[in-house]
mmCIF file with all atom_site columns, C-alpha atoms in Angstrom:
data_model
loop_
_atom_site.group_PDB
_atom_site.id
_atom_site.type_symbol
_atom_site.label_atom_id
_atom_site.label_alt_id
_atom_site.label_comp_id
_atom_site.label_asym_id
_atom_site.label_entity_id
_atom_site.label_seq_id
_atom_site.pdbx_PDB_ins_code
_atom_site.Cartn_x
_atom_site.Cartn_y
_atom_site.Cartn_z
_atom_site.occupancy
_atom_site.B_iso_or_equiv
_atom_site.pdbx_formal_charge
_atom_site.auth_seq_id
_atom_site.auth_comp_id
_atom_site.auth_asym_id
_atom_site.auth_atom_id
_atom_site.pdbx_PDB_model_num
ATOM 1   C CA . UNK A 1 1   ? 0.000   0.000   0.000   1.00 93.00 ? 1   UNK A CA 1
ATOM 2   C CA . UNK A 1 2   ? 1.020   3.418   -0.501  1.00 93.00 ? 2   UNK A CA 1
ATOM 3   C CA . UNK A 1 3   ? 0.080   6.738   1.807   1.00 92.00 ? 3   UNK A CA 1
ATOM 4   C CA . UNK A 1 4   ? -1.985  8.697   -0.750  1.00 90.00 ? 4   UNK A CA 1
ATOM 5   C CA . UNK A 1 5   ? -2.547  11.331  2.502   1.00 86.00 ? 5   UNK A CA 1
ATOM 6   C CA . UNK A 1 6   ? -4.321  12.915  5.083   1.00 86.00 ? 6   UNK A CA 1
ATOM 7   C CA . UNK A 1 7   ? -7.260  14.432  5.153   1.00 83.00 ? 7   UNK A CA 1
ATOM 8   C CA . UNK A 1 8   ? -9.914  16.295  7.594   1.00 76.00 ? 8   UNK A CA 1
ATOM 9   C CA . UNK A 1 9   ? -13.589 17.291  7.858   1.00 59.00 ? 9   UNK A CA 1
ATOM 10  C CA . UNK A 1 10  ? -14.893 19.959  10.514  1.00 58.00 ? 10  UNK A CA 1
ATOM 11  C CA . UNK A 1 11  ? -17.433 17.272  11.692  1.00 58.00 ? 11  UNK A CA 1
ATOM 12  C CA . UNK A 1 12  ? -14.745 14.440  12.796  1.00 62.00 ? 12  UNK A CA 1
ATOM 13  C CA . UNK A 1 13  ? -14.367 16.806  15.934  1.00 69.00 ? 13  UNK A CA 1
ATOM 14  C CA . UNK A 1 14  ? -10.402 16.513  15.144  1.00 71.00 ? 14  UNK A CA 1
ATOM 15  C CA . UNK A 1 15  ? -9.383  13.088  13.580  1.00 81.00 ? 15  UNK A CA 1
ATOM 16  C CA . UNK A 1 16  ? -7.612  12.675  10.421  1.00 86.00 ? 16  UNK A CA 1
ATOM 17  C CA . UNK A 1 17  ? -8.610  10.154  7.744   1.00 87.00 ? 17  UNK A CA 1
ATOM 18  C CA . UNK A 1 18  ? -5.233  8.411   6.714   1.00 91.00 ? 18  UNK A CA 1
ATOM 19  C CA . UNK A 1 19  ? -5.665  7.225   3.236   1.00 91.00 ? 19  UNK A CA 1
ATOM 20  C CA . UNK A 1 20  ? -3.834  3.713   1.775   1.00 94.00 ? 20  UNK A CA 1
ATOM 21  C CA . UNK A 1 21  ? -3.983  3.453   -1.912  1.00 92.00 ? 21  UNK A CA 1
ATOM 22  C CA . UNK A 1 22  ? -3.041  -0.476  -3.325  1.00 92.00 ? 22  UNK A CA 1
ATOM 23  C CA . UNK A 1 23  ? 0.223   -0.548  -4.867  1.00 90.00 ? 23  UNK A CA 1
ATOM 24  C CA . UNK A 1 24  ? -1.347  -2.491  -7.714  1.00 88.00 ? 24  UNK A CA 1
ATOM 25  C CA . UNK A 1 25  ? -5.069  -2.196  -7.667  1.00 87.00 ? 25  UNK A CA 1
ATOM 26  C CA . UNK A 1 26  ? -7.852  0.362   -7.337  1.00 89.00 ? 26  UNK A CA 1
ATOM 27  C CA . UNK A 1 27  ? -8.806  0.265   -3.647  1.00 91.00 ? 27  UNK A CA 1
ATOM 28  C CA . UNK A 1 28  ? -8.462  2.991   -1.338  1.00 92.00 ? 28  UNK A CA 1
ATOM 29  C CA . UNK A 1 29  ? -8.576  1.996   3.107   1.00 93.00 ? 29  UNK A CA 1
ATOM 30  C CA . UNK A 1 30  ? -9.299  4.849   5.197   1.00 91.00 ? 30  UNK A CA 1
ATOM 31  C CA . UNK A 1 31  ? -8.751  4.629   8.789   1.00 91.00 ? 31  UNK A CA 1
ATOM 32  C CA . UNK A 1 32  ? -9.495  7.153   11.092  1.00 89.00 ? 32  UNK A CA 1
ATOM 33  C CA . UNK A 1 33  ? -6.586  8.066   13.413  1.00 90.00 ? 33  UNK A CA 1
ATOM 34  C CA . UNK A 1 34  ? -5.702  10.956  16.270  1.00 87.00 ? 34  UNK A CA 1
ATOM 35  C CA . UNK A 1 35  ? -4.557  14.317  15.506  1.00 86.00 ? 35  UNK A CA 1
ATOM 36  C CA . UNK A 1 36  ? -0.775  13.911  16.838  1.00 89.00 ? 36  UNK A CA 1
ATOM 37  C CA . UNK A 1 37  ? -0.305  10.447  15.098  1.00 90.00 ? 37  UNK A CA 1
ATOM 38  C CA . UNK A 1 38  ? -1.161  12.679  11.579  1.00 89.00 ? 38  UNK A CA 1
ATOM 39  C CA . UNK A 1 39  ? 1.204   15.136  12.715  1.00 90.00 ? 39  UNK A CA 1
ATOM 40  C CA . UNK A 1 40  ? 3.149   12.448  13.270  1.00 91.00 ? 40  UNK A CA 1
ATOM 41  C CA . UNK A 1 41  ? 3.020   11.115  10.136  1.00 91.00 ? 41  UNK A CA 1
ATOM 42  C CA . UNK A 1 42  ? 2.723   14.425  8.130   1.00 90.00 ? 42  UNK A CA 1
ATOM 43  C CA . UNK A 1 43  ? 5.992   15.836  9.465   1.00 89.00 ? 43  UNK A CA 1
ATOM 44  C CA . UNK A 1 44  ? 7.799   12.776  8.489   1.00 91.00 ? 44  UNK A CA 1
ATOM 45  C CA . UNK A 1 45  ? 6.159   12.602  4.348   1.00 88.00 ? 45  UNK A CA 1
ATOM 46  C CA . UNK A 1 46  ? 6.984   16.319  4.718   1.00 88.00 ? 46  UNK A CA 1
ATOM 47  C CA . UNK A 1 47  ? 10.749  15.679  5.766   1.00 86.00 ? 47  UNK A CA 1
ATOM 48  C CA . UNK A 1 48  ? 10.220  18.145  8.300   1.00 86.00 ? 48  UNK A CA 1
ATOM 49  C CA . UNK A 1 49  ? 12.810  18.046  11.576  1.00 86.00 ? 49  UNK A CA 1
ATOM 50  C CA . UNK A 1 50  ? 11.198  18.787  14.755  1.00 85.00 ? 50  UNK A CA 1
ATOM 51  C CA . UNK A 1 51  ? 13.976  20.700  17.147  1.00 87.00 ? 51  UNK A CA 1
ATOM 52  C CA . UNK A 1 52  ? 13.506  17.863  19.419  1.00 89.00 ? 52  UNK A CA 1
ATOM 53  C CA . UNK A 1 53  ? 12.277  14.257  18.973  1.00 88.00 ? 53  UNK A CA 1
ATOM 54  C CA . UNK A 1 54  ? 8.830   12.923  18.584  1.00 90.00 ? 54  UNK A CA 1
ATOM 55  C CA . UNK A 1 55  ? 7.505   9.465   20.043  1.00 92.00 ? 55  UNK A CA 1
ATOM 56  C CA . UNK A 1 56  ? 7.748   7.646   16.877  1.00 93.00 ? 56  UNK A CA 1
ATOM 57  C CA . UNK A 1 57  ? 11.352  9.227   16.427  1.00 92.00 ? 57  UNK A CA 1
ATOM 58  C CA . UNK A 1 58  ? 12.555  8.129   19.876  1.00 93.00 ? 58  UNK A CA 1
ATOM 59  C CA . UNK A 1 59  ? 11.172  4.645   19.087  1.00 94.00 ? 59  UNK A CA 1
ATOM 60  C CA . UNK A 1 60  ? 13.266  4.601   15.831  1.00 94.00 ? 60  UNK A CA 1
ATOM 61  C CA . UNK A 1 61  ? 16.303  5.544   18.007  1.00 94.00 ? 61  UNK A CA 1
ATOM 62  C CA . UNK A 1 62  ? 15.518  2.877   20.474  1.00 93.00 ? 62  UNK A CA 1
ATOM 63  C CA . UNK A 1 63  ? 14.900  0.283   17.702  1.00 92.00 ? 63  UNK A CA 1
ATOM 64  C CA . UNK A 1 64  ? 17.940  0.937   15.940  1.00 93.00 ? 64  UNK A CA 1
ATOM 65  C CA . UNK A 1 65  ? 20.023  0.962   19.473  1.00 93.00 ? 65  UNK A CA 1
ATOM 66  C CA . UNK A 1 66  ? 18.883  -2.685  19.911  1.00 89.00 ? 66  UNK A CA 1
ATOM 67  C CA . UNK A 1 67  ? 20.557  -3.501  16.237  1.00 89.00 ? 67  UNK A CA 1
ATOM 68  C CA . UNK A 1 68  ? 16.780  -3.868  15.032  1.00 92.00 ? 68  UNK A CA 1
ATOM 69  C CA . UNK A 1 69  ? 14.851  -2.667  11.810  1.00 94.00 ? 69  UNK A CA 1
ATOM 70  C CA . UNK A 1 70  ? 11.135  -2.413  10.939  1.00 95.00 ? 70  UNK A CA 1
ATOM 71  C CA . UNK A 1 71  ? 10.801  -4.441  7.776   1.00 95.00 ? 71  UNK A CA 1
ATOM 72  C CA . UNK A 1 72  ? 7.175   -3.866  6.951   1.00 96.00 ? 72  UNK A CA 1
ATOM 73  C CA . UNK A 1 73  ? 3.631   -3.257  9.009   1.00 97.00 ? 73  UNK A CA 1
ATOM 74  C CA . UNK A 1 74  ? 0.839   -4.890  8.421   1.00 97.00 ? 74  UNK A CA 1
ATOM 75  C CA . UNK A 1 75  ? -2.715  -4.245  9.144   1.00 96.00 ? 75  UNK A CA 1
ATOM 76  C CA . UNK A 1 76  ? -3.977  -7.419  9.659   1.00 96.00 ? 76  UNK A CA 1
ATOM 77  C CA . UNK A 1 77  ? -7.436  -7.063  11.331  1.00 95.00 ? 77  UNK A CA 1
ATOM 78  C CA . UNK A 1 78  ? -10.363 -5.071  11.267  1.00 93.00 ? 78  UNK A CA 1
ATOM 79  C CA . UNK A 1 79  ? -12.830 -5.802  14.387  1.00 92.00 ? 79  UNK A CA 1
ATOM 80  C CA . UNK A 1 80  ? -16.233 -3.755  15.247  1.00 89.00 ? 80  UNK A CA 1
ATOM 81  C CA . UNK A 1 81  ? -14.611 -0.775  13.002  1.00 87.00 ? 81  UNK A CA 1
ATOM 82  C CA . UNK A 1 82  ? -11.179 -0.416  14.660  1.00 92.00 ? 82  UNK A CA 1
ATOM 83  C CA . UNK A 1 83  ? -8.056  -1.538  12.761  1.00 95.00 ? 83  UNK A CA 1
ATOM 84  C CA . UNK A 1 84  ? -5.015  -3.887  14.330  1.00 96.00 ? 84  UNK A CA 1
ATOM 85  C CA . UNK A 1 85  ? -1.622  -3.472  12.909  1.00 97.00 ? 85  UNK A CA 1
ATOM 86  C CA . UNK A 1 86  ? 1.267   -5.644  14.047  1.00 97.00 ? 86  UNK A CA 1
ATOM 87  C CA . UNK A 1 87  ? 4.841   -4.309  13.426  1.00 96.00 ? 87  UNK A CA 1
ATOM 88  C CA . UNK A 1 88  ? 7.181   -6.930  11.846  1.00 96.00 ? 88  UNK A CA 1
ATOM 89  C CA . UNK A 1 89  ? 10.953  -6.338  13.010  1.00 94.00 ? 89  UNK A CA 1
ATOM 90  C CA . UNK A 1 90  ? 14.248  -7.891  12.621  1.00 92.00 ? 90  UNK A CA 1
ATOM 91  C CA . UNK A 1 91  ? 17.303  -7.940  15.238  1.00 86.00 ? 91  UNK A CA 1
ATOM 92  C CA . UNK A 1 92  ? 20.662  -9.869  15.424  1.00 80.00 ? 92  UNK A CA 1
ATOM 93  C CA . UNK A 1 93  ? 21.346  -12.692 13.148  1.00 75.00 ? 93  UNK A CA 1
ATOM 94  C CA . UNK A 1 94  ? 18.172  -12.763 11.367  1.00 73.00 ? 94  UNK A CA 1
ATOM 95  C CA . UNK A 1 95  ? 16.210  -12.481 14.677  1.00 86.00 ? 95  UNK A CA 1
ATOM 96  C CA . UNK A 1 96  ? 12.349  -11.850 13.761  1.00 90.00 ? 96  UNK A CA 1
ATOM 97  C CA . UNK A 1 97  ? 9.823   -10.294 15.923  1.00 90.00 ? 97  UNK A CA 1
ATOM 98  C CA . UNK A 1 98  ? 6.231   -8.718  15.679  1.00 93.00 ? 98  UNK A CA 1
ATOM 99  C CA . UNK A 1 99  ? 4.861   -5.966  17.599  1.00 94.00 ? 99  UNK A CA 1
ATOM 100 C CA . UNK A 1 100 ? 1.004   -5.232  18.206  1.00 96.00 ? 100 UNK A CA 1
ATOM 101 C CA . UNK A 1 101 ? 0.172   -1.829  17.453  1.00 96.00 ? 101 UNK A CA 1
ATOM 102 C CA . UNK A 1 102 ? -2.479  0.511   16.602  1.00 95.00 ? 102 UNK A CA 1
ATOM 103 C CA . UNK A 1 103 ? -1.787  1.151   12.383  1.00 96.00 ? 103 UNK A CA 1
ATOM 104 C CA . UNK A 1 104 ? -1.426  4.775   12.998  1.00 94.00 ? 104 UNK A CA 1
ATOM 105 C CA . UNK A 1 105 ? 1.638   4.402   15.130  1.00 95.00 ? 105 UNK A CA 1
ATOM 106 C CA . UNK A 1 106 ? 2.675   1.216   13.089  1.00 96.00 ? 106 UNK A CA 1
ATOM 107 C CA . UNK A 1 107 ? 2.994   3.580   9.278   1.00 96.00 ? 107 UNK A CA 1
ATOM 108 C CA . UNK A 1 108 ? 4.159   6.379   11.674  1.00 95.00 ? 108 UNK A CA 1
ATOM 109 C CA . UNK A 1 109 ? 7.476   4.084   12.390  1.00 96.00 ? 109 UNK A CA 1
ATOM 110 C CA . UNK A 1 110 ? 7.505   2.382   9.203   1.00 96.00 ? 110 UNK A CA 1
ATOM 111 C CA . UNK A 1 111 ? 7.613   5.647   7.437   1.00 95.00 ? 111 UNK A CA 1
ATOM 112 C CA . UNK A 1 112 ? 10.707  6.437   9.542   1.00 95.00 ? 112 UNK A CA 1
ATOM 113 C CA . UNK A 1 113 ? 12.463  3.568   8.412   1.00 95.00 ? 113 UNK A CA 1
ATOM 114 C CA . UNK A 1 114 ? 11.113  3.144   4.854   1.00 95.00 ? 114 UNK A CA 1
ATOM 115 C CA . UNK A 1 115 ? 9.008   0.346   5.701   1.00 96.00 ? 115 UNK A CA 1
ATOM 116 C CA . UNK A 1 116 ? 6.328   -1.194  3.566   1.00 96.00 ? 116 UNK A CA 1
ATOM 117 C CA . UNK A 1 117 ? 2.832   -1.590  4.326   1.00 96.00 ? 117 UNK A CA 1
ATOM 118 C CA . UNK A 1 118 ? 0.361   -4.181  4.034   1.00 97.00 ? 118 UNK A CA 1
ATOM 119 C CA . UNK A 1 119 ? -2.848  -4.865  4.601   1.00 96.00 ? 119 UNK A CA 1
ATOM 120 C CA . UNK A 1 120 ? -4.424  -8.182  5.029   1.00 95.00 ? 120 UNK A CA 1
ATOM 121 C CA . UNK A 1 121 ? -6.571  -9.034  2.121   1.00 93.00 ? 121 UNK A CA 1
ATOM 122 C CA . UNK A 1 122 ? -9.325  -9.927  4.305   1.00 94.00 ? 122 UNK A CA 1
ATOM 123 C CA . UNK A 1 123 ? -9.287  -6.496  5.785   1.00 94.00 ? 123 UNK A CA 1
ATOM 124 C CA . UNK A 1 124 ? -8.990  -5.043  2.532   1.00 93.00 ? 124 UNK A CA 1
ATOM 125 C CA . UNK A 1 125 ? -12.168 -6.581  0.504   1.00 91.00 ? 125 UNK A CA 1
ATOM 126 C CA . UNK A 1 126 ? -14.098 -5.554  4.020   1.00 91.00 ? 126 UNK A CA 1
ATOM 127 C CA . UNK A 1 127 ? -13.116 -1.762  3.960   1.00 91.00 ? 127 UNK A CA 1
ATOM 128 C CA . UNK A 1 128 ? -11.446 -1.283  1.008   1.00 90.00 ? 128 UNK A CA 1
ATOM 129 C CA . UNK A 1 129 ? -13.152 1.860   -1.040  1.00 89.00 ? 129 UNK A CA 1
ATOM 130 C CA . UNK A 1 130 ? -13.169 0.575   -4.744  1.00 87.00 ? 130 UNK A CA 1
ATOM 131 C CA . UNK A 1 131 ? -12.554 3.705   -6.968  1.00 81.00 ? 131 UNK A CA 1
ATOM 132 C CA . UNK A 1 132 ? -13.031 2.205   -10.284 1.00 65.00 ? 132 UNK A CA 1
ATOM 133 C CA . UNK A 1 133 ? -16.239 3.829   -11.513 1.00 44.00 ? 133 UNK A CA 1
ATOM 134 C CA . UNK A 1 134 ? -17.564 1.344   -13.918 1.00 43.00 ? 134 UNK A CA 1
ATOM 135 C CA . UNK A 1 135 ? -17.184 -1.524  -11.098 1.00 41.00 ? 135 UNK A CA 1
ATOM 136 C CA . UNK A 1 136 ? -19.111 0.184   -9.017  1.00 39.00 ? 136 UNK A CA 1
ATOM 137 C CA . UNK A 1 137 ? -22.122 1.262   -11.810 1.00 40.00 ? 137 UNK A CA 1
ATOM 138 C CA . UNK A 1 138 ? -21.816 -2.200  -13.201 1.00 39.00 ? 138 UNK A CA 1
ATOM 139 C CA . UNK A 1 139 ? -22.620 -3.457  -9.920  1.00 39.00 ? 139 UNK A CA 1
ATOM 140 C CA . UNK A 1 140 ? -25.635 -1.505  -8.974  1.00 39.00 ? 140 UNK A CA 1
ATOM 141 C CA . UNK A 1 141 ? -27.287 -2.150  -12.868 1.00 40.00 ? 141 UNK A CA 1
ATOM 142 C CA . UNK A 1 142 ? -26.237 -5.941  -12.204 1.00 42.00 ? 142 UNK A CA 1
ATOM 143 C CA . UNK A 1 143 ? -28.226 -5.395  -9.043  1.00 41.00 ? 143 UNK A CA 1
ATOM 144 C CA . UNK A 1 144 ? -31.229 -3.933  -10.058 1.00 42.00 ? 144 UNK A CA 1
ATOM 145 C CA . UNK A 1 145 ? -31.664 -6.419  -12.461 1.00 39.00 ? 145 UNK A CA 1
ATOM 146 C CA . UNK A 1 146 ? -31.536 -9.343  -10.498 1.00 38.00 ? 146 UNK A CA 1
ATOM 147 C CA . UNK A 1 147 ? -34.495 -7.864  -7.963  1.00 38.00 ? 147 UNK A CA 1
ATOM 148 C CA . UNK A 1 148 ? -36.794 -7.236  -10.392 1.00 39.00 ? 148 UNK A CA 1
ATOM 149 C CA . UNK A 1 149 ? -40.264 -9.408  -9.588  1.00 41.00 ? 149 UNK A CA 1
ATOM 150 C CA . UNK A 1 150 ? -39.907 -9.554  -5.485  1.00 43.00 ? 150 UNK A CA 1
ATOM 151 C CA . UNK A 1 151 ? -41.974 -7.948  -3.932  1.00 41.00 ? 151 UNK A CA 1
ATOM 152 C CA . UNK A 1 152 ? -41.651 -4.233  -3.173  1.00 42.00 ? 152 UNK A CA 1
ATOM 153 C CA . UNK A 1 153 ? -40.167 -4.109  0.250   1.00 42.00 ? 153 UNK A CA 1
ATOM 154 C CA . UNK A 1 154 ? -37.115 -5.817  -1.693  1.00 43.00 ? 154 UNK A CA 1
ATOM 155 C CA . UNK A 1 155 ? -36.887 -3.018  -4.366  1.00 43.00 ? 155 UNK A CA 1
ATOM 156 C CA . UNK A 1 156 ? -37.321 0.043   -1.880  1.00 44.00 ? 156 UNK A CA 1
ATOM 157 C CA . UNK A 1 157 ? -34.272 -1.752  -0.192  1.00 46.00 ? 157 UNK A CA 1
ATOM 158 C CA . UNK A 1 158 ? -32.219 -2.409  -3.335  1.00 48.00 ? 158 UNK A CA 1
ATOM 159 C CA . UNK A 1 159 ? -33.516 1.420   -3.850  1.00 66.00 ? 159 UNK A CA 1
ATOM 160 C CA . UNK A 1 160 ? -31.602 2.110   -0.603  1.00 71.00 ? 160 UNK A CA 1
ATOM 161 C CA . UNK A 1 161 ? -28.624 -0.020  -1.875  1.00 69.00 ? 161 UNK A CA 1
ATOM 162 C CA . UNK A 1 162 ? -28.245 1.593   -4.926  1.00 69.00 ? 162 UNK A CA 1
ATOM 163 C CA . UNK A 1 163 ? -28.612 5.322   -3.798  1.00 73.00 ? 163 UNK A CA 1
ATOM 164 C CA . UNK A 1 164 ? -25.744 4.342   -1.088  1.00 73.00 ? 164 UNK A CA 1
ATOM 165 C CA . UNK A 1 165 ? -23.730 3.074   -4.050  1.00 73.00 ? 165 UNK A CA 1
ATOM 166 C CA . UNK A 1 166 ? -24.257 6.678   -6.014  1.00 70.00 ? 166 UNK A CA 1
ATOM 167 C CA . UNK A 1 167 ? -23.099 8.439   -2.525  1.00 74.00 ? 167 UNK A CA 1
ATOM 168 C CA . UNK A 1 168 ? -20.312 6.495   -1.754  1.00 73.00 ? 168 UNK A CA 1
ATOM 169 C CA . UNK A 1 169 ? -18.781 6.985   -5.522  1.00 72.00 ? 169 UNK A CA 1
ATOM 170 C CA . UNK A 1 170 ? -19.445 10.816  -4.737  1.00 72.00 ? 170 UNK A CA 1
ATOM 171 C CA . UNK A 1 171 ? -17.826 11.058  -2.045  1.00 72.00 ? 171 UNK A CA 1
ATOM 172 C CA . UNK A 1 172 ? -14.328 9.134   -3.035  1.00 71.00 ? 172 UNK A CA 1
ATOM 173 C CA . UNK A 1 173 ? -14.715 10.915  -6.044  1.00 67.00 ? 173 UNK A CA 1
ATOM 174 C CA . UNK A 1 174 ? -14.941 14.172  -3.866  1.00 70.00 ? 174 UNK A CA 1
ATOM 175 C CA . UNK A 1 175 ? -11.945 12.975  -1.944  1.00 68.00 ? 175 UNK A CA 1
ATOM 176 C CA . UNK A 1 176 ? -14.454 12.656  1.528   1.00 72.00 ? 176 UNK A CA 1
ATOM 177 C CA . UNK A 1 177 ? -13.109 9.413   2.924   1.00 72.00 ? 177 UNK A CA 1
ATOM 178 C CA . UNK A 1 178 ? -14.552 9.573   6.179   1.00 74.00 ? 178 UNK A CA 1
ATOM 179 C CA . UNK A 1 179 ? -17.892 9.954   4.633   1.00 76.00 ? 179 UNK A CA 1
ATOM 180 C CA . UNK A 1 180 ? -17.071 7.143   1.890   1.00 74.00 ? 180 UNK A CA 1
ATOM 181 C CA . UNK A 1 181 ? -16.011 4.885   5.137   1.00 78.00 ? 181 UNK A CA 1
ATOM 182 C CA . UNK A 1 182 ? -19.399 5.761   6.923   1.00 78.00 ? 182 UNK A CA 1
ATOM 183 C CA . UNK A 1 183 ? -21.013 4.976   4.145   1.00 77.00 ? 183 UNK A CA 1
ATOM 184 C CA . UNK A 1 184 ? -19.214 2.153   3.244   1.00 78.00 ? 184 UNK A CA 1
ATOM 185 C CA . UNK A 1 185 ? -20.398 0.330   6.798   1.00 77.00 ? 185 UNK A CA 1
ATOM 186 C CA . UNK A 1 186 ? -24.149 1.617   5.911   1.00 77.00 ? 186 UNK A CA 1
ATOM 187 C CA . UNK A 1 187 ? -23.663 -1.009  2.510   1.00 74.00 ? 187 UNK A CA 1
ATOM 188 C CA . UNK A 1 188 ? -22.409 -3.712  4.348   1.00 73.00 ? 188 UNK A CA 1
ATOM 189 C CA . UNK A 1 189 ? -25.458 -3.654  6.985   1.00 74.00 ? 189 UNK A CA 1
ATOM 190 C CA . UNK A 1 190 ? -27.834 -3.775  4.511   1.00 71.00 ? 190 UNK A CA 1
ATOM 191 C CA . UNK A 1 191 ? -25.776 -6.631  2.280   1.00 68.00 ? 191 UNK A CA 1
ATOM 192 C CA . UNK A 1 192 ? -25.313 -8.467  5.785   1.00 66.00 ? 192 UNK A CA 1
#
């Protein structure tokens, strides 16, 4: 995954929206995180130097003074709408170790050491935002098809479905995230 950025909305009451992108693939995963973990992150894509260190730069420091690297974070599981990261290190002779961490402080560090990210596919196909706009059209025609002769309470709710489908296509198309992630949740209510 790739950082595509941050981004706000005066109604989140002060969290950030950190946005993945797939590498190689269409899918955007937004995950809500705390104000200083986005300044946390944003000063480090920014190169910015603080005049003294930050958390995730003293944990770099105390990493590297135990002859360990981060080799890649993963977010690897998504439970009641919070995210689970674990932090996948190396130390002497080939030593490997994982760390449980929340993802924002996991892609803070792993941005400080030029880390990749993953993200379980699981996790992915569950919260991933699919930005391709004739997947998403396709899908909601291929719907609407498929309903037609139930009865009506089925059609008001494919109704439902489909008018979900238009908004959530707005808003990644808007760049809205936290909206396309709260709407997102909405679609897989009704589908579940």
């Amino acid at each position: 995954m790739d950082i595509l950025g941050l981004s706000t909305s005066p109604s989140s009451g002060g969290a950030y929206a950190l946005i993945l992108s797939e590498t190689e693939g269409n899918r955007r995963l937004p995950i809500i995180i705390g104000t200083f973990e986005a300044q946390a992150i944003a000063l480090e894509l920014e190169s910015i130097k603080p005049p003294r260190p930050m958390t995730h730069d003293l944990l770099k420091s105390i990493v590297e003074n135990f002859s360990s690297k981060v080799e890649k974070v993963v977010i690897n599981d998504l439970n009641e709408g919070t995210f689970f990261a674990q932090i996948h290190c190396t130390g002497d002779e080939s030593n490997e170790f994982h760390i449980d961490a929340r993802p924002s402080d996991a892609i803070a560090l792993a941005i400080r050491f030029g880390a990749s990210i993953y993200v379980n596919t699981a996790v992915l196909d569950e919260a991933g935002i699919e930005t391709d706009t004739t997947s998403v059209e396709s899908t909601s025609k291929g719907k609407g098809k498929s309903k037609k002769g139930e009865q009506e309470a089925g059609r008001t709710e494919m109704t439902k479905m489909e008018e979900l489908e238009n908004e959530l296509q707005t808003a990644i198309e808007t760049e809205n995230y936290e909206k396309a992630a709260k709407i997102r949740d909405k679609i897989q209510k009704l589908k579940g």
